[in-house]
Short mmCIF file of C-alpha atoms and ligand atoms in Angstrom, two decimals:
data_model
loop_
_atom_site.label_atom_id
_atom_site.label_comp_id
_atom_site.label_asym_id
_atom_site.label_seq_id
_atom_site.Cartn_x
_atom_site.Cartn_y
_atom_site.Cartn_z
CA UNK A 1 2.07 -5.09 -30.08
CA UNK A 2 2.96 -6.39 -26.63
CA UNK A 3 0.56 -5.26 -23.89
CA UNK A 4 2.07 -5.03 -20.43
CA UNK A 5 0.03 -4.17 -17.35
CA UNK A 6 2.62 -2.68 -14.99
CA UNK A 7 0.31 -0.98 -12.48
CA UNK A 8 -0.44 -3.73 -9.98
CA UNK A 9 0.07 -1.35 -7.05
CA UNK A 10 -2.98 0.59 -8.28
CA UNK A 11 -5.13 -2.48 -8.65
CA UNK A 12 -4.89 -6.05 -9.92
CA UNK A 13 -6.81 -8.37 -12.19
CA UNK A 14 -9.30 -10.56 -10.35
CA UNK A 15 -7.93 -14.10 -10.22
CA UNK A 16 -10.18 -16.66 -12.01
CA UNK A 17 -9.74 -19.01 -9.04
CA UNK A 18 -11.03 -16.27 -6.73
CA UNK A 19 -13.91 -15.39 -9.07
CA UNK A 20 -15.00 -19.01 -9.16
CA UNK A 21 -15.20 -19.13 -5.36
CA UNK A 22 -17.19 -15.89 -5.31
CA UNK A 23 -19.74 -16.78 -7.99
CA UNK A 24 -22.25 -18.84 -5.93
CA UNK A 25 -22.62 -15.94 -3.50
CA UNK A 26 -23.97 -13.66 -6.24
CA UNK A 27 -26.55 -16.07 -7.53
CA UNK A 28 -27.51 -19.06 -5.36
CA UNK A 29 -26.48 -18.05 -1.84
CA UNK A 30 -27.92 -14.56 -1.93
CA UNK A 31 -29.47 -14.66 1.57
CA UNK A 32 -28.85 -12.04 4.22
CA UNK A 33 -26.54 -13.45 6.91
CA UNK A 34 -28.74 -11.86 9.55
CA UNK A 35 -31.70 -14.02 8.45
CA UNK A 36 -32.48 -17.29 10.19
CA UNK A 37 -33.51 -19.42 7.21
CA UNK A 38 -31.28 -21.64 5.11
CA UNK A 39 -29.67 -19.38 2.50
CA UNK A 40 -29.14 -16.67 5.09
CA UNK A 41 -27.34 -19.07 7.37
CA UNK A 42 -25.29 -20.52 4.49
CA UNK A 43 -24.15 -16.99 3.67
CA UNK A 44 -23.35 -16.36 7.33
CA UNK A 45 -21.25 -19.51 7.44
CA UNK A 46 -19.28 -18.36 4.39
CA UNK A 47 -18.49 -15.07 6.14
CA UNK A 48 -17.51 -16.77 9.39
CA UNK A 49 -15.34 -19.35 7.59
CA UNK A 50 -13.54 -16.53 5.77
CA UNK A 51 -13.07 -14.64 9.05
CA UNK A 52 -11.61 -17.69 10.73
CA UNK A 53 -9.18 -18.47 7.91
CA UNK A 54 -8.04 -14.84 7.59
CA UNK A 55 -7.49 -14.63 11.36
CA UNK A 56 -5.27 -17.70 11.12
CA UNK A 57 -3.39 -16.24 8.16
CA UNK A 58 -2.67 -13.00 10.03
CA UNK A 59 -1.59 -14.79 13.19
CA UNK A 60 -4.55 -13.29 15.09
CA UNK A 61 -5.68 -14.89 18.36
CA UNK A 62 -9.33 -15.00 17.44
CA UNK A 63 -11.60 -14.57 14.37
CA UNK A 64 -13.50 -11.96 16.38
CA UNK A 65 -10.52 -9.62 15.86
CA UNK A 66 -11.26 -9.40 12.10
CA UNK A 67 -13.80 -6.79 10.92
CA UNK A 68 -14.77 -6.69 7.25
CA UNK A 69 -14.92 -3.26 5.61
CA UNK A 70 -15.27 -1.73 2.14
CA UNK A 71 -11.48 -1.59 1.63
CA UNK A 72 -8.20 -0.06 2.63
CA UNK A 73 -9.43 3.54 2.81
CA UNK A 74 -12.29 2.73 5.16
CA UNK A 75 -10.04 0.59 7.37
CA UNK A 76 -7.44 3.37 7.61
CA UNK A 77 -10.11 5.98 8.45
CA UNK A 78 -11.70 3.71 10.99
CA UNK A 79 -8.43 2.80 12.72
CA UNK A 80 -7.39 6.41 13.32
CA UNK A 81 -10.77 8.06 13.91
CA UNK A 82 -12.11 5.14 15.95
CA UNK A 83 -9.10 5.01 18.28
CA UNK A 84 -8.57 8.78 18.60
CA UNK A 85 -12.19 9.56 19.32
CA UNK A 86 -12.29 6.77 21.90
CA UNK A 87 -9.09 7.87 23.67
CA UNK A 88 -9.78 11.62 23.55
CA UNK A 89 -11.60 11.58 26.87
CA UNK A 90 -8.48 10.10 28.50
CA UNK A 91 -6.46 13.08 27.39
CA UNK A 92 -4.76 11.34 24.47
CA UNK A 93 -4.57 13.82 21.63
CA UNK A 94 -1.36 12.98 19.77
CA UNK A 95 -0.83 10.82 16.67
CA UNK A 96 2.46 9.66 15.17
CA UNK A 97 2.64 8.78 11.49
CA UNK A 98 5.05 9.27 8.60
CA UNK A 99 5.25 11.82 5.81
CA UNK A 100 4.76 9.27 3.06
CA UNK A 101 1.64 7.39 4.14
CA UNK A 102 -1.24 6.80 1.76
CA UNK A 103 -3.71 9.68 1.61
CA UNK A 104 -6.26 7.52 3.44
CA UNK A 105 -4.00 8.04 6.46
CA UNK A 106 -2.67 11.54 5.76
CA UNK A 107 -6.05 13.09 4.98
CA UNK A 108 -7.57 11.38 8.02
CA UNK A 109 -4.80 12.93 10.12
CA UNK A 110 -5.61 16.34 8.61
CA UNK A 111 -9.27 15.86 9.57
CA UNK A 112 -8.27 14.87 13.12
CA UNK A 113 -6.02 17.94 13.37
CA UNK A 114 -9.10 20.06 12.74
CA UNK A 115 -10.74 18.22 15.64
CA UNK A 116 -7.91 19.25 17.94
CA UNK A 117 -5.50 16.34 17.63
CA UNK A 118 -1.77 16.94 17.12
CA UNK A 119 0.10 14.90 14.54
CA UNK A 120 3.84 14.20 14.27
CA UNK A 121 4.78 13.34 10.68
CA UNK A 122 8.05 11.41 10.79
CA UNK A 123 10.76 11.78 8.14
CA UNK A 124 11.47 8.82 5.90
CA UNK A 125 14.97 9.87 4.73
CA UNK A 126 16.32 9.35 1.21
CA UNK A 127 16.00 5.57 1.43
CA UNK A 128 12.26 5.75 2.11
CA UNK A 129 12.52 4.05 5.50
CA UNK A 130 11.13 5.12 8.85
CA UNK A 131 13.64 4.85 11.71
CA UNK A 132 12.26 2.99 14.77
CA UNK A 133 14.23 5.32 17.06
CA UNK A 134 12.39 8.30 15.54
CA UNK A 135 9.12 6.63 16.48
CA UNK A 136 10.38 6.08 20.01
CA UNK A 137 11.59 9.68 20.36
CA UNK A 138 8.25 11.02 19.14
CA UNK A 139 6.13 9.10 21.67
CA UNK A 140 4.56 11.35 24.33
CA UNK A 141 2.40 10.89 27.41
CA UNK A 142 -0.63 11.81 25.32
CA UNK A 143 0.12 9.71 22.21
CA UNK A 144 -3.01 7.81 21.23
CA UNK A 145 -1.72 5.81 18.28
CA UNK A 146 1.24 5.25 15.95
CA UNK A 147 0.36 4.52 12.31
CA UNK A 148 3.18 3.48 9.98
CA UNK A 149 2.53 1.71 6.68
CA UNK A 150 4.03 -1.76 6.16
CA UNK A 151 5.10 -1.11 2.57
CA UNK A 152 4.85 2.12 0.61
CA UNK A 153 2.58 2.10 -2.42
CA UNK A 154 4.75 4.36 -4.60
CA UNK A 155 8.34 3.35 -3.94
CA UNK A 156 7.69 -0.08 -2.43
CA UNK A 157 9.93 0.34 0.61
CA UNK A 158 9.23 -2.13 3.43
CA UNK A 159 9.26 -0.65 6.92
CA UNK A 160 10.76 -2.19 10.09
CA UNK A 161 7.32 -3.12 11.38
CA UNK A 162 8.36 -5.59 14.09
CA UNK A 163 10.81 -3.10 15.60
CA UNK A 164 8.21 -0.34 15.61
CA UNK A 165 5.67 -2.76 17.09
CA UNK A 166 8.03 -3.67 19.91
CA UNK A 167 8.66 -0.01 20.71
CA UNK A 168 4.95 0.78 20.79
CA UNK A 169 4.31 -2.20 23.03
CA UNK A 170 7.08 -1.16 25.43
CA UNK A 171 5.57 2.34 25.67
CA UNK A 172 1.98 1.03 25.85
CA UNK A 173 0.96 2.97 22.73
CA UNK A 174 -1.34 1.44 20.11
CA UNK A 175 0.24 0.54 16.77
CA UNK A 176 -1.65 0.53 13.47
CA UNK A 177 -0.15 -0.48 10.14
CA UNK A 178 -1.59 -0.02 6.65
CA UNK A 179 -0.59 -3.40 5.18
CA UNK A 180 -2.50 -2.95 1.93
CA UNK A 181 0.62 -3.23 -0.24
CA UNK A 182 2.49 -5.69 1.97
CA UNK A 183 -0.21 -8.35 2.27
CA UNK A 184 0.66 -11.33 0.09
CA UNK A 185 4.26 -10.14 -0.35
CA UNK A 186 5.54 -9.84 3.24
CA UNK A 187 5.08 -12.16 6.20
CA UNK A 188 2.46 -10.79 8.59
CA UNK A 189 2.05 -12.05 12.13
CA UNK A 190 0.15 -9.55 14.24
CA UNK A 191 1.23 -11.17 17.51
CA UNK A 192 4.89 -11.60 16.74
CA UNK A 193 5.08 -8.12 15.23
CA UNK A 194 3.03 -6.50 18.02
CA UNK A 195 0.49 -4.98 15.63
CA UNK A 196 -2.68 -3.77 17.34
CA UNK A 197 -4.60 -2.70 14.24
CA UNK A 198 -4.00 -3.59 10.57
CA UNK A 199 -5.64 -2.55 7.29
CA UNK A 200 -5.87 -4.73 4.20
CA UNK A 201 -7.78 -4.68 0.92
CA UNK A 202 -8.64 -7.42 -1.57
CA UNK A 203 -8.16 -5.64 -4.88
CA UNK A 204 -4.39 -5.22 -4.57
CA UNK A 205 -3.93 -8.99 -4.29
CA UNK A 206 -6.06 -10.25 -7.21
CA UNK A 207 -9.27 -10.11 -5.20
CA UNK A 208 -12.39 -8.00 -5.82
CA UNK A 209 -12.61 -4.23 -5.39
CA UNK A 210 -14.65 -2.86 -2.51
CA UNK A 211 -13.72 -5.35 0.22
CA UNK A 212 -11.13 -5.08 2.95
CA UNK A 213 -10.64 -5.64 6.62
CA UNK A 214 -9.47 -4.06 9.81
CA UNK A 215 -7.77 -6.29 12.34
CA UNK A 216 -8.32 -4.95 15.87
CA UNK A 217 -6.56 -6.74 18.72
CA UNK A 218 -8.90 -8.11 21.36
CA UNK A 219 -9.28 -5.64 24.23
CA UNK A 220 -8.55 -2.56 22.09
CA UNK A 221 -11.56 -0.27 22.34
CA UNK A 222 -12.52 1.51 19.15
CA UNK A 223 -15.45 3.78 18.28
CA UNK A 224 -17.63 2.88 15.33
CA UNK A 225 -17.15 4.64 12.02
CA UNK A 226 -20.38 3.40 10.41
CA UNK A 227 -23.50 3.15 12.54
CA UNK A 228 -26.55 1.03 11.82
CA UNK A 229 -27.33 -2.67 12.16
CA UNK A 230 -25.63 -5.19 14.39
CA UNK A 231 -23.27 -6.62 11.79
CA UNK A 232 -19.59 -7.24 12.61
CA UNK A 233 -20.30 -7.55 16.32
CA UNK A 234 -22.08 -4.18 16.38
CA UNK A 235 -18.90 -2.45 15.22
CA UNK A 236 -19.45 -1.98 11.47
CA UNK A 237 -22.99 -1.77 10.19
CA UNK A 238 -24.17 -2.75 6.72
CA UNK A 239 -25.26 -5.98 5.06
CA UNK A 240 -22.14 -8.03 4.49
CA UNK A 241 -20.53 -8.13 1.04
CA UNK A 242 -20.56 -11.93 1.09
CA UNK A 243 -19.02 -12.53 -2.32
CA UNK A 244 -16.42 -9.87 -1.63
CA UNK A 245 -15.50 -11.35 1.75
CA UNK A 246 -15.20 -14.83 0.25
CA UNK A 247 -13.06 -13.28 -2.51
CA UNK A 248 -10.81 -11.47 -0.01
CA UNK A 249 -10.16 -14.69 1.87
CA UNK A 250 -9.54 -16.68 -1.30
CA UNK A 251 -7.20 -14.04 -2.75
CA UNK A 252 -5.19 -13.76 0.46
CA UNK A 253 -4.91 -17.53 0.78
CA UNK A 254 -3.76 -17.84 -2.82
CA UNK A 255 -1.23 -15.05 -2.37
CA UNK A 256 0.21 -16.72 0.74
CA UNK A 257 0.37 -20.15 -0.88
CA UNK A 258 2.38 -18.78 -3.82
CA UNK A 259 4.32 -16.08 -1.97
CA UNK A 260 7.86 -17.43 -1.70
CA UNK A 261 8.12 -18.66 -5.27
CA UNK A 262 6.46 -15.56 -6.71
CA UNK A 263 8.62 -13.20 -4.68
CA UNK A 264 11.81 -14.93 -5.83
CA UNK A 265 10.75 -14.67 -9.46
CA UNK A 266 9.61 -11.05 -9.17
CA UNK A 267 12.75 -9.96 -7.35
CA UNK A 268 14.86 -11.19 -10.25
CA UNK A 269 12.74 -9.37 -12.81
CA UNK A 270 12.68 -6.20 -10.66
CA UNK A 271 16.45 -6.14 -10.23
CA UNK A 272 17.06 -6.79 -13.91
CA UNK A 273 14.79 -3.89 -14.84
CA UNK A 274 16.28 -1.48 -12.31
CA UNK A 275 19.86 -2.36 -13.31
CA UNK A 276 18.97 -1.96 -16.97
CA UNK A 277 17.20 1.37 -16.53
CA UNK A 278 20.03 2.74 -14.42
CA UNK A 279 22.19 2.49 -17.55
CA UNK A 280 20.24 5.49 -18.84
CA UNK A 281 22.40 8.54 -18.09
CA UNK A 282 21.15 10.69 -15.22
CA UNK A 283 18.59 8.25 -13.88
CA UNK A 284 17.86 7.18 -10.34
CA UNK A 285 15.93 4.53 -8.47
CA UNK A 286 13.66 5.87 -5.74
CA UNK A 287 13.70 4.08 -2.38
CA UNK A 288 15.91 1.46 -0.82
CA UNK A 289 16.72 -1.41 -3.19
CA UNK A 290 16.88 -4.12 -0.53
CA UNK A 291 13.94 -3.36 1.76
CA UNK A 292 11.61 -3.20 -1.19
CA UNK A 293 8.52 -4.99 -2.48
CA UNK A 294 9.58 -7.60 -5.05
CA UNK A 295 7.30 -6.17 -7.73
CA UNK A 296 8.08 -2.45 -7.42
CA UNK A 297 10.28 -0.33 -9.72
CA UNK A 298 10.19 3.45 -9.27
CA UNK A 299 12.63 5.59 -11.28
CA UNK A 300 13.34 9.18 -12.21
CA UNK A 301 15.06 10.31 -15.39
CA UNK A 302 16.39 13.84 -15.15
CA UNK A 303 14.81 16.34 -17.54
CA UNK A 304 11.82 14.06 -18.20
CA UNK A 305 8.32 14.98 -17.20
CA UNK A 306 6.55 11.92 -15.77
CA UNK A 307 3.31 12.42 -17.62
CA UNK A 308 4.95 12.66 -21.06
CA UNK A 309 6.86 9.46 -20.41
CA UNK A 310 3.66 7.72 -19.33
CA UNK A 311 1.83 8.76 -22.50
CA UNK A 312 4.64 7.39 -24.68
CA UNK A 313 4.75 4.21 -22.65
CA UNK A 314 1.04 3.82 -23.17
CA UNK A 315 1.51 4.20 -26.93
CA UNK A 316 4.06 1.40 -26.66
CA UNK A 317 1.56 -0.86 -24.86
CA UNK A 318 2.95 -0.39 -21.35
CA UNK A 319 0.52 0.66 -18.58
CA UNK A 320 2.61 2.31 -15.89
CA UNK A 321 2.00 5.07 -13.37
CA UNK A 322 3.64 8.27 -12.25
CA UNK A 323 3.34 7.20 -8.66
CA UNK A 324 -0.06 6.87 -7.20
CA UNK A 325 -3.38 6.45 -8.99
CA UNK A 326 -4.91 8.80 -6.47
CA UNK A 327 -2.75 11.76 -7.43
CA UNK A 328 -2.40 11.24 -11.18
CA UNK A 329 -4.38 13.94 -12.88
CA UNK A 330 -3.22 16.40 -10.26
CA UNK A 331 -0.22 18.54 -11.01
CA UNK A 332 1.25 18.28 -7.54
CA UNK A 333 4.45 16.26 -7.37
CA UNK A 334 4.25 13.04 -5.40
CA UNK A 335 4.23 13.66 -1.62
CA UNK A 336 6.21 10.43 -1.29
CA UNK A 337 9.08 11.65 -3.47
CA UNK A 338 9.08 15.02 -1.73
CA UNK A 339 9.22 13.14 1.61
CA UNK A 340 12.40 11.32 0.52
CA UNK A 341 13.93 14.71 -0.22
CA UNK A 342 13.66 15.03 -4.00
CA UNK A 343 13.33 18.56 -5.42
CA UNK A 344 10.04 19.34 -7.19
CA UNK A 345 11.48 19.14 -10.73
CA UNK A 346 12.66 15.59 -10.16
CA UNK A 347 9.66 14.48 -8.13
CA UNK A 348 7.56 15.42 -11.18
CA UNK A 349 9.47 13.00 -13.35
CA UNK A 350 8.93 9.65 -11.68
CA UNK A 351 7.66 6.47 -13.22
CA UNK A 352 6.35 3.53 -11.25
CA UNK A 353 6.04 0.06 -12.68
CA UNK A 354 4.55 -2.70 -10.53
CA UNK A 355 4.33 -6.31 -11.72
CA UNK A 356 2.60 -9.56 -10.87
CA UNK A 357 3.19 -13.26 -11.36
CA UNK A 358 2.14 -13.10 -15.02
CA UNK A 359 5.00 -10.70 -15.87
CA UNK A 360 7.64 -12.42 -18.00
CA UNK A 361 11.31 -11.93 -18.74
CA UNK A 362 10.26 -10.96 -22.27
CA UNK A 363 8.07 -8.20 -20.85
CA UNK A 364 11.07 -6.84 -18.95
CA UNK A 365 13.26 -7.06 -22.08
CA UNK A 366 10.63 -5.16 -24.02
CA UNK A 367 10.46 -2.42 -21.36
CA UNK A 368 14.27 -2.24 -21.38
CA UNK A 369 14.22 -1.75 -25.15
CA UNK A 370 11.41 0.80 -25.04
CA UNK A 371 12.11 3.15 -22.12
CA UNK A 372 15.66 4.26 -23.12
CA UNK A 373 14.41 5.13 -26.63
CA UNK A 374 11.51 7.19 -25.26
CA UNK A 375 13.74 8.95 -22.72
CA UNK A 376 16.24 9.85 -25.45
CA UNK A 377 13.52 11.09 -27.77
CA UNK A 378 11.90 13.24 -25.08
CA UNK A 379 15.26 14.61 -23.99
CA UNK A 380 16.17 15.49 -27.57
CA UNK A 381 12.99 17.61 -27.77
CA UNK A 382 13.50 19.28 -24.40
CA UNK A 383 15.00 22.76 -23.94
CA UNK A 384 15.37 21.90 -20.26
CA UNK A 385 17.57 18.93 -21.15
CA UNK A 386 19.78 21.21 -23.25
CA UNK A 387 20.31 23.43 -20.21
CA UNK A 388 21.04 20.41 -18.05
CA UNK A 389 23.63 19.08 -20.51
CA UNK A 390 25.29 22.50 -20.73
CA UNK A 391 25.51 22.47 -16.95
CA UNK A 392 23.32 25.56 -16.61
CA UNK A 393 20.82 23.62 -14.59
CA UNK A 394 21.28 20.40 -12.74
CA UNK A 395 20.14 18.31 -9.87
CA UNK A 396 23.30 16.24 -9.98
CA UNK A 397 23.06 15.70 -6.25
CA UNK A 398 20.01 13.55 -6.81
CA UNK A 399 20.85 11.85 -10.05
CA UNK A 400 23.69 9.42 -10.59
C1 PLP B 1 -4.67 1.20 -2.39
C2 PLP B 1 -4.24 1.59 -1.04
C3 PLP B 1 -5.17 2.01 -0.06
C4 PLP B 1 -6.62 2.18 -0.37
O1 PLP B 1 -7.28 0.94 -0.48
P1 PLP B 1 -8.74 0.90 -1.17
O2 PLP B 1 -9.18 -0.51 -0.97
O3 PLP B 1 -8.53 1.24 -2.60
O4 PLP B 1 -9.58 1.87 -0.46
C5 PLP B 1 -4.69 2.31 1.19
N1 PLP B 1 -3.38 2.21 1.49
C6 PLP B 1 -2.47 1.82 0.59
C7 PLP B 1 -1.03 1.72 0.98
C8 PLP B 1 -2.85 1.51 -0.71
O5 PLP B 1 -1.95 1.14 -1.59
#
């Protein structure tokens, strides 16, 4: 049976090229970068080389603007808590974000609300896009930071980051973006796009799990999240994850080197799959089709419960997701699909498939053969579907 891994937005396979670059730092170069002797200094050089190359790849002014962390969640927490706690004493107590951010942002906002901060959660409309004018209208005297993700992890929509950056700059408000899903797929230039803080992680781009970074523009003052030793210019304590940092740099470089060609290939496969799946009666694609990550397909099929579809897909060798790895196992419908205005019944029935450069046209053909059969079979067994067909119950507004 064909095996298709279609959950690359949850995590990716470590690239063998990346692994090879990481290997020496597990075994030979195991020194602590804070030590003065040879293997310590060799390790330190590896970290600083990675920092310099990543800074260049993000369009940063200086390597000192890159801080290595344990991943996207830590970077998101640090960006918001570090800035808000620093700016609190200047009377800044307002945060602007969107309703469909990753939980690393939303739950951090909830925690900050308990500490007395006020949060505006912007709408993302039915196309899954934040409107820059909504950001502008929400900015207040006391706004500390705007945090809008670059690309959404469930529906893959790509936000107008440069426009939002320009607005924040004009109003002298700090702008953070969670670029975890966008890195390696979208062009990032922190200066051109007026990004003050940016989160990234290695494991979504064929790098290792447990390593990420926070870019912080020079001059932006941020409180520490993790206290301890003097690592990362006294801003983020803890002995450096040397192999992870080397892997993050290698994975990002590889992703950038192959980006244009890979995106073109993936866009074709994505569009073929979406067009094919839309042939299923009463189906819909979630999120804008144009401003969309090249590897993201997210669909709903009316009358189908997401989890049952996933189980059948698994039996057919296809690893997909109902949205986000973080919420699977919970019975709540996706907050992202609710944010784009879907009713609960439909938000429960979503399926996300996210691909990578190893995905083939044959894989897509196989999915196109398999999904319609499963959907038909599940609908044939469903009393709900019977009601929908009889017109007793319908969400026709949402389903084409
Ligand atoms: C995966 C993900 C994160 C969390 O990153 P980790 O490295 O797993 O902590 C944050 N934001 C987005 C958009 C993600 O997709």
